[in-house]
């Protein structure tokens, strides 16, 4: 089955700096890669996603890149703000209904 | 309305109790999911319903029994649970378009404690 590895497990950044989270997946049939943000005590919420026919997607301060050959995808957050502090989960989807989540990255943005 | 509503928000039950978790969405989504999430861990898939039919069961113990009465409602019946079943139970929904995977919309979860 699908296996998704996510690094780092924790990430501390100064406000205004950039944050990068990386994921690798194993199933070459994966073709949908969403990123979810989960604040403490809250539900996971989609922040950006990318499909396999696209290499990069950007939405304001957030961008995702996908390298299908290497089976890597990454989340980039620029100009980080304290409200970006949360746990971020990547996921890869190879077959319908089965969102395989990475282990999560705790991001802490210090003022 | 882009909400998935779960009740109750908190539930404490003994190992001999029978209780149910409820989930409701009015986005017209035809796929509904139950996930289990332990602290500092990712959501772990339990069940998926597609068009009110159970399509995925991730080898979940029979003490968890899902039910999908209609396209808007999803229940999770709990019986004879163990303390290790204590977790946040998340309901989610999505629109299953053939060949295209869609966004999961999560509810706020039901925090379950088994004594």
mmCIF file of C-alpha atoms in Angstrom:
data_model
loop_
_atom_site.group_PDB
_atom_site.id
_atom_site.type_symbol
_atom_site.label_atom_id
_atom_site.label_comp_id
_atom_site.label_asym_id
_atom_site.label_seq_id
_atom_site.Cartn_x
_atom_site.Cartn_y
_atom_site.Cartn_z
ATOM 1 C CA UNK A 1 0.000 0.000 0.000
ATOM 2 C CA UNK A 2 0.880 3.665 -0.051
ATOM 3 C CA UNK A 3 3.519 4.915 2.364
ATOM 4 C CA UNK A 4 4.104 8.627 2.883
ATOM 5 C CA UNK A 5 7.114 9.939 4.755
ATOM 6 C CA UNK A 6 7.101 13.526 6.004
ATOM 7 C CA UNK A 7 10.020 15.625 7.266
ATOM 8 C CA UNK A 8 10.798 17.360 9.488
ATOM 9 C CA UNK A 9 8.612 16.323 12.403
ATOM 10 C CA UNK A 10 9.063 19.736 14.022
ATOM 11 C CA UNK A 11 10.052 23.054 12.487
ATOM 12 C CA UNK A 12 10.764 26.281 14.345
ATOM 13 C CA UNK A 13 11.059 29.460 12.298
ATOM 14 C CA UNK A 14 11.328 33.152 13.012
ATOM 15 C CA UNK A 15 8.408 35.258 11.907
ATOM 16 C CA UNK A 16 9.004 36.434 8.353
ATOM 17 C CA UNK A 17 11.234 33.510 7.416
ATOM 18 C CA UNK A 18 10.260 30.685 5.068
ATOM 19 C CA UNK A 19 9.244 27.156 6.042
ATOM 20 C CA UNK A 20 9.606 24.061 3.893
ATOM 21 C CA UNK A 21 8.081 20.654 4.584
ATOM 22 C CA UNK A 22 8.925 17.658 2.420
ATOM 23 C CA UNK A 23 7.058 14.438 1.708
ATOM 24 C CA UNK A 24 7.903 11.346 -0.271
ATOM 25 C CA UNK A 25 5.494 8.663 -1.406
ATOM 26 C CA UNK A 26 5.924 5.132 -2.635
ATOM 27 C CA UNK A 27 2.958 4.346 -4.872
ATOM 28 C CA UNK A 28 3.595 5.604 -8.410
ATOM 29 C CA UNK A 29 -0.177 5.511 -9.024
ATOM 30 C CA UNK A 30 -0.647 8.446 -6.631
ATOM 31 C CA UNK A 31 -2.077 11.397 -8.499
ATOM 32 C CA UNK A 32 -3.517 13.751 -5.885
ATOM 33 C CA UNK A 33 -1.475 15.439 -3.151
ATOM 34 C CA UNK A 34 -3.313 17.631 -0.626
ATOM 35 C CA UNK A 35 -1.856 19.486 2.351
ATOM 36 C CA UNK A 36 -3.879 19.923 5.520
ATOM 37 C CA UNK A 37 -3.321 22.337 8.414
ATOM 38 C CA UNK A 38 -4.551 21.372 11.867
ATOM 39 C CA UNK A 39 -4.490 23.944 14.647
ATOM 40 C CA UNK A 40 -4.594 22.743 18.234
ATOM 41 C CA UNK A 41 -8.039 21.372 19.057
ATOM 42 C CA UNK A 42 -9.354 22.051 15.569
ATOM 43 C CA UNK A 43 -10.217 20.052 12.485
ATOM 44 C CA UNK A 44 -7.718 19.455 9.660
ATOM 45 C CA UNK A 45 -8.355 21.948 6.864
ATOM 46 C CA UNK A 46 -7.132 21.837 3.290
ATOM 47 C CA UNK A 47 -4.712 24.649 2.528
ATOM 48 C CA UNK A 48 -3.496 23.668 -0.917
ATOM 49 C CA UNK A 49 -3.458 20.646 -3.199
ATOM 50 C CA UNK A 50 -1.796 19.578 -6.407
ATOM 51 C CA UNK A 51 -2.579 16.991 -9.029
ATOM 52 C CA UNK A 52 -0.060 14.882 -10.883
ATOM 53 C CA UNK A 53 -0.369 16.745 -14.155
ATOM 54 C CA UNK A 54 0.980 19.938 -12.520
ATOM 55 C CA UNK A 55 4.489 20.625 -11.199
ATOM 56 C CA UNK A 56 3.821 23.650 -9.027
ATOM 57 C CA UNK A 57 0.899 25.542 -7.576
ATOM 58 C CA UNK A 58 0.855 28.773 -5.591
ATOM 59 C CA UNK A 59 -1.727 30.494 -3.442
ATOM 60 C CA UNK A 60 -0.512 33.738 -1.892
ATOM 61 C CA UNK A 61 2.184 32.797 0.676
ATOM 62 C CA UNK A 62 1.767 29.050 0.160
ATOM 63 C CA UNK A 63 3.160 26.951 -2.673
ATOM 64 C CA UNK A 64 3.406 23.261 -3.379
ATOM 65 C CA UNK A 65 5.842 21.577 -5.749
ATOM 66 C CA UNK A 66 5.646 18.050 -7.102
ATOM 67 C CA UNK A 67 8.413 15.934 -8.607
ATOM 68 C CA UNK A 68 6.720 12.792 -9.901
ATOM 69 C CA UNK A 69 9.929 11.206 -11.071
ATOM 70 C CA UNK A 70 11.473 11.410 -7.628
ATOM 71 C CA UNK A 71 8.102 10.901 -5.868
ATOM 72 C CA UNK A 72 8.625 14.041 -3.803
ATOM 73 C CA UNK A 73 6.307 16.904 -3.021
ATOM 74 C CA UNK A 74 6.924 19.891 -0.798
ATOM 75 C CA UNK A 75 5.038 22.683 0.937
ATOM 76 C CA UNK A 76 6.599 26.138 0.989
ATOM 77 C CA UNK A 77 5.329 28.889 3.282
ATOM 78 C CA UNK A 78 6.884 32.313 2.791
ATOM 79 C CA UNK A 79 6.817 35.317 5.151
ATOM 80 C CA UNK A 80 5.636 33.128 8.013
ATOM 81 C CA UNK A 81 3.304 34.616 10.619
ATOM 82 C CA UNK A 82 2.417 33.418 14.138
ATOM 83 C CA UNK A 83 -0.971 32.207 12.842
ATOM 84 C CA UNK A 84 0.895 29.729 10.619
ATOM 85 C CA UNK A 85 1.776 27.782 13.779
ATOM 86 C CA UNK A 86 0.014 24.425 13.512
ATOM 87 C CA UNK A 87 0.536 20.796 12.528
ATOM 88 C CA UNK A 88 0.729 20.279 8.785
ATOM 89 C CA UNK A 89 -0.076 16.930 7.159
ATOM 90 C CA UNK A 90 0.726 15.935 3.618
ATOM 91 C CA UNK A 91 -1.234 13.189 1.913
ATOM 92 C CA UNK A 92 -1.027 11.129 -1.241
ATOM 93 C CA UNK A 93 -3.995 9.493 -2.895
ATOM 94 C CA UNK A 94 -3.510 6.558 -5.268
ATOM 95 C CA UNK A 95 -6.893 4.903 -5.071
ATOM 96 C CA UNK A 96 -10.287 6.350 -4.395
ATOM 97 C CA UNK A 97 -11.069 7.097 -0.774
ATOM 98 C CA UNK A 98 -7.641 6.230 0.602
ATOM 99 C CA UNK A 99 -5.913 9.396 1.717
ATOM 100 C CA UNK A 100 -2.567 8.222 3.071
ATOM 101 C CA UNK A 101 -1.335 10.893 5.469
ATOM 102 C CA UNK A 102 2.229 11.684 6.444
ATOM 103 C CA UNK A 103 3.117 11.728 10.141
ATOM 104 C CA UNK A 104 2.772 15.496 10.398
ATOM 105 C CA UNK A 105 5.046 18.491 10.979
ATOM 106 C CA UNK A 106 4.616 20.737 14.010
ATOM 107 C CA UNK A 107 5.427 24.253 12.821
ATOM 108 C CA UNK A 108 6.161 26.910 15.436
ATOM 109 C CA UNK A 109 6.549 30.515 14.289
ATOM 110 C CA UNK A 110 8.163 32.713 16.888
ATOM 111 C CA UNK A 111 7.656 36.497 16.796
ATOM 112 C CA UNK B 1 -22.945 25.491 3.800
ATOM 113 C CA UNK B 2 -19.453 23.934 3.878
ATOM 114 C CA UNK B 3 -19.808 22.385 7.295
ATOM 115 C CA UNK B 4 -19.550 18.847 8.540
ATOM 116 C CA UNK B 5 -21.234 18.722 11.936
ATOM 117 C CA UNK B 6 -20.376 16.099 14.532
ATOM 118 C CA UNK B 7 -22.101 15.297 17.803
ATOM 119 C CA UNK B 8 -21.327 14.927 20.594
ATOM 120 C CA UNK B 9 -18.135 16.986 20.870
ATOM 121 C CA UNK B 10 -17.058 15.019 23.929
ATOM 122 C CA UNK B 11 -18.069 11.549 25.093
ATOM 123 C CA UNK B 12 -16.986 9.566 28.130
ATOM 124 C CA UNK B 13 -18.078 5.947 28.269
ATOM 125 C CA UNK B 14 -17.386 2.795 30.185
ATOM 126 C CA UNK B 15 -16.230 -0.402 28.529
ATOM 127 C CA UNK B 16 -19.698 -1.944 28.797
ATOM 128 C CA UNK B 17 -21.619 1.023 27.417
ATOM 129 C CA UNK B 18 -23.210 1.408 24.003
ATOM 130 C CA UNK B 19 -23.037 4.853 22.454
ATOM 131 C CA UNK B 20 -23.127 6.450 19.013
ATOM 132 C CA UNK B 21 -21.292 9.250 17.262
ATOM 133 C CA UNK B 22 -23.197 11.244 14.665
ATOM 134 C CA UNK B 23 -22.125 13.199 11.608
ATOM 135 C CA UNK B 24 -24.133 15.357 9.222
ATOM 136 C CA UNK B 25 -23.315 17.291 6.054
ATOM 137 C CA UNK B 26 -25.484 19.248 3.646
ATOM 138 C CA UNK B 27 -22.992 19.842 0.854
ATOM 139 C CA UNK B 28 -24.480 17.115 -1.323
ATOM 140 C CA UNK B 29 -21.364 15.014 -0.918
ATOM 141 C CA UNK B 30 -21.864 11.328 -1.650
ATOM 142 C CA UNK B 31 -18.741 10.026 0.098
ATOM 143 C CA UNK B 32 -18.442 10.047 3.882
ATOM 144 C CA UNK B 33 -15.582 8.865 6.061
ATOM 145 C CA UNK B 34 -14.702 7.983 9.612
ATOM 146 C CA UNK B 35 -11.160 8.642 10.805
ATOM 147 C CA UNK B 36 -9.531 8.013 14.178
ATOM 148 C CA UNK B 37 -6.855 10.429 15.374
ATOM 149 C CA UNK B 38 -4.597 9.961 18.364
ATOM 150 C CA UNK B 39 -2.707 12.882 19.867
ATOM 151 C CA UNK B 40 0.151 14.142 17.681
ATOM 152 C CA UNK B 41 -0.651 11.541 15.001
ATOM 153 C CA UNK B 42 -2.230 11.792 11.546
ATOM 154 C CA UNK B 43 -5.844 10.789 10.921
ATOM 155 C CA UNK B 44 -6.183 7.043 10.434
ATOM 156 C CA UNK B 45 -8.876 5.840 8.029
ATOM 157 C CA UNK B 46 -11.549 3.541 9.465
ATOM 158 C CA UNK B 47 -14.483 3.436 7.045
ATOM 159 C CA UNK B 48 -15.640 5.006 3.788
ATOM 160 C CA UNK B 49 -19.198 5.128 2.480
ATOM 161 C CA UNK B 50 -19.867 5.910 -1.157
ATOM 162 C CA UNK B 51 -23.458 6.534 -2.219
ATOM 163 C CA UNK B 52 -24.604 5.165 1.144
ATOM 164 C CA UNK B 53 -22.794 1.881 0.654
ATOM 165 C CA UNK B 54 -19.786 0.780 2.703
ATOM 166 C CA UNK B 55 -16.892 0.755 0.246
ATOM 167 C CA UNK B 56 -13.828 0.668 2.510
ATOM 168 C CA UNK B 57 -13.386 -0.981 5.905
ATOM 169 C CA UNK B 58 -9.790 -0.766 7.068
ATOM 170 C CA UNK B 59 -10.010 -3.957 9.151
ATOM 171 C CA UNK B 60 -11.617 -2.100 12.018
ATOM 172 C CA UNK B 61 -12.659 -4.210 15.058
ATOM 173 C CA UNK B 62 -16.337 -5.097 15.155
ATOM 174 C CA UNK B 63 -16.857 -3.073 18.333
ATOM 175 C CA UNK B 64 -17.050 -0.144 15.899
ATOM 176 C CA UNK B 65 -20.103 -0.353 13.660
ATOM 177 C CA UNK B 66 -20.739 2.293 10.998
ATOM 178 C CA UNK B 67 -24.101 3.187 9.549
ATOM 179 C CA UNK B 68 -25.121 5.520 6.749
ATOM 180 C CA UNK B 69 -28.912 6.078 7.005
ATOM 181 C CA UNK B 70 -28.977 8.542 4.086
ATOM 182 C CA UNK B 71 -26.686 10.665 1.976
ATOM 183 C CA UNK B 72 -26.386 13.378 4.654
ATOM 184 C CA UNK B 73 -25.902 11.292 7.771
ATOM 185 C CA UNK B 74 -23.199 8.988 9.065
ATOM 186 C CA UNK B 75 -23.174 7.236 12.416
ATOM 187 C CA UNK B 76 -20.566 5.271 14.305
ATOM 188 C CA UNK B 77 -21.983 2.856 16.867
ATOM 189 C CA UNK B 78 -19.687 1.988 19.739
ATOM 190 C CA UNK B 79 -19.944 -1.089 21.950
ATOM 191 C CA UNK B 80 -17.579 -2.797 24.378
ATOM 192 C CA UNK B 81 -14.751 -0.393 23.648
ATOM 193 C CA UNK B 82 -11.304 -0.549 25.202
ATOM 194 C CA UNK B 83 -9.369 2.292 26.862
ATOM 195 C CA UNK B 84 -6.976 2.318 23.885
ATOM 196 C CA UNK B 85 -9.925 3.332 21.694
ATOM 197 C CA UNK B 86 -9.857 6.744 23.368
ATOM 198 C CA UNK B 87 -9.137 9.229 20.579
ATOM 199 C CA UNK B 88 -10.570 12.013 18.448
ATOM 200 C CA UNK B 89 -13.004 10.585 15.909
ATOM 201 C CA UNK B 90 -13.230 12.684 12.782
ATOM 202 C CA UNK B 91 -15.958 12.509 10.197
ATOM 203 C CA UNK B 92 -15.236 13.780 6.693
ATOM 204 C CA UNK B 93 -17.034 14.075 3.397
ATOM 205 C CA UNK B 94 -16.068 14.560 -0.226
ATOM 206 C CA UNK B 95 -17.659 14.527 -3.621
ATOM 207 C CA UNK B 96 -16.572 11.362 -5.411
ATOM 208 C CA UNK B 97 -16.069 12.265 -9.033
ATOM 209 C CA UNK B 98 -14.993 9.360 -11.170
ATOM 210 C CA UNK B 99 -11.250 9.430 -11.722
ATOM 211 C CA UNK B 100 -10.821 12.659 -9.753
ATOM 212 C CA UNK B 101 -10.090 12.813 -6.057
ATOM 213 C CA UNK B 102 -11.680 15.682 -4.213
ATOM 214 C CA UNK B 103 -11.019 17.650 -1.067
ATOM 215 C CA UNK B 104 -11.883 16.070 2.267
ATOM 216 C CA UNK B 105 -14.028 18.311 4.462
ATOM 217 C CA UNK B 106 -13.549 17.365 8.105
ATOM 218 C CA UNK B 107 -15.849 17.871 11.033
ATOM 219 C CA UNK B 108 -14.508 19.187 14.342
ATOM 220 C CA UNK B 109 -14.462 15.701 15.748
ATOM 221 C CA UNK B 110 -15.854 13.827 18.725
ATOM 222 C CA UNK B 111 -13.360 13.371 21.525
ATOM 223 C CA UNK B 112 -13.958 9.942 23.040
ATOM 224 C CA UNK B 113 -12.670 8.773 26.401
ATOM 225 C CA UNK B 114 -13.151 5.134 27.377
ATOM 226 C CA UNK B 115 -12.801 4.409 31.068
#
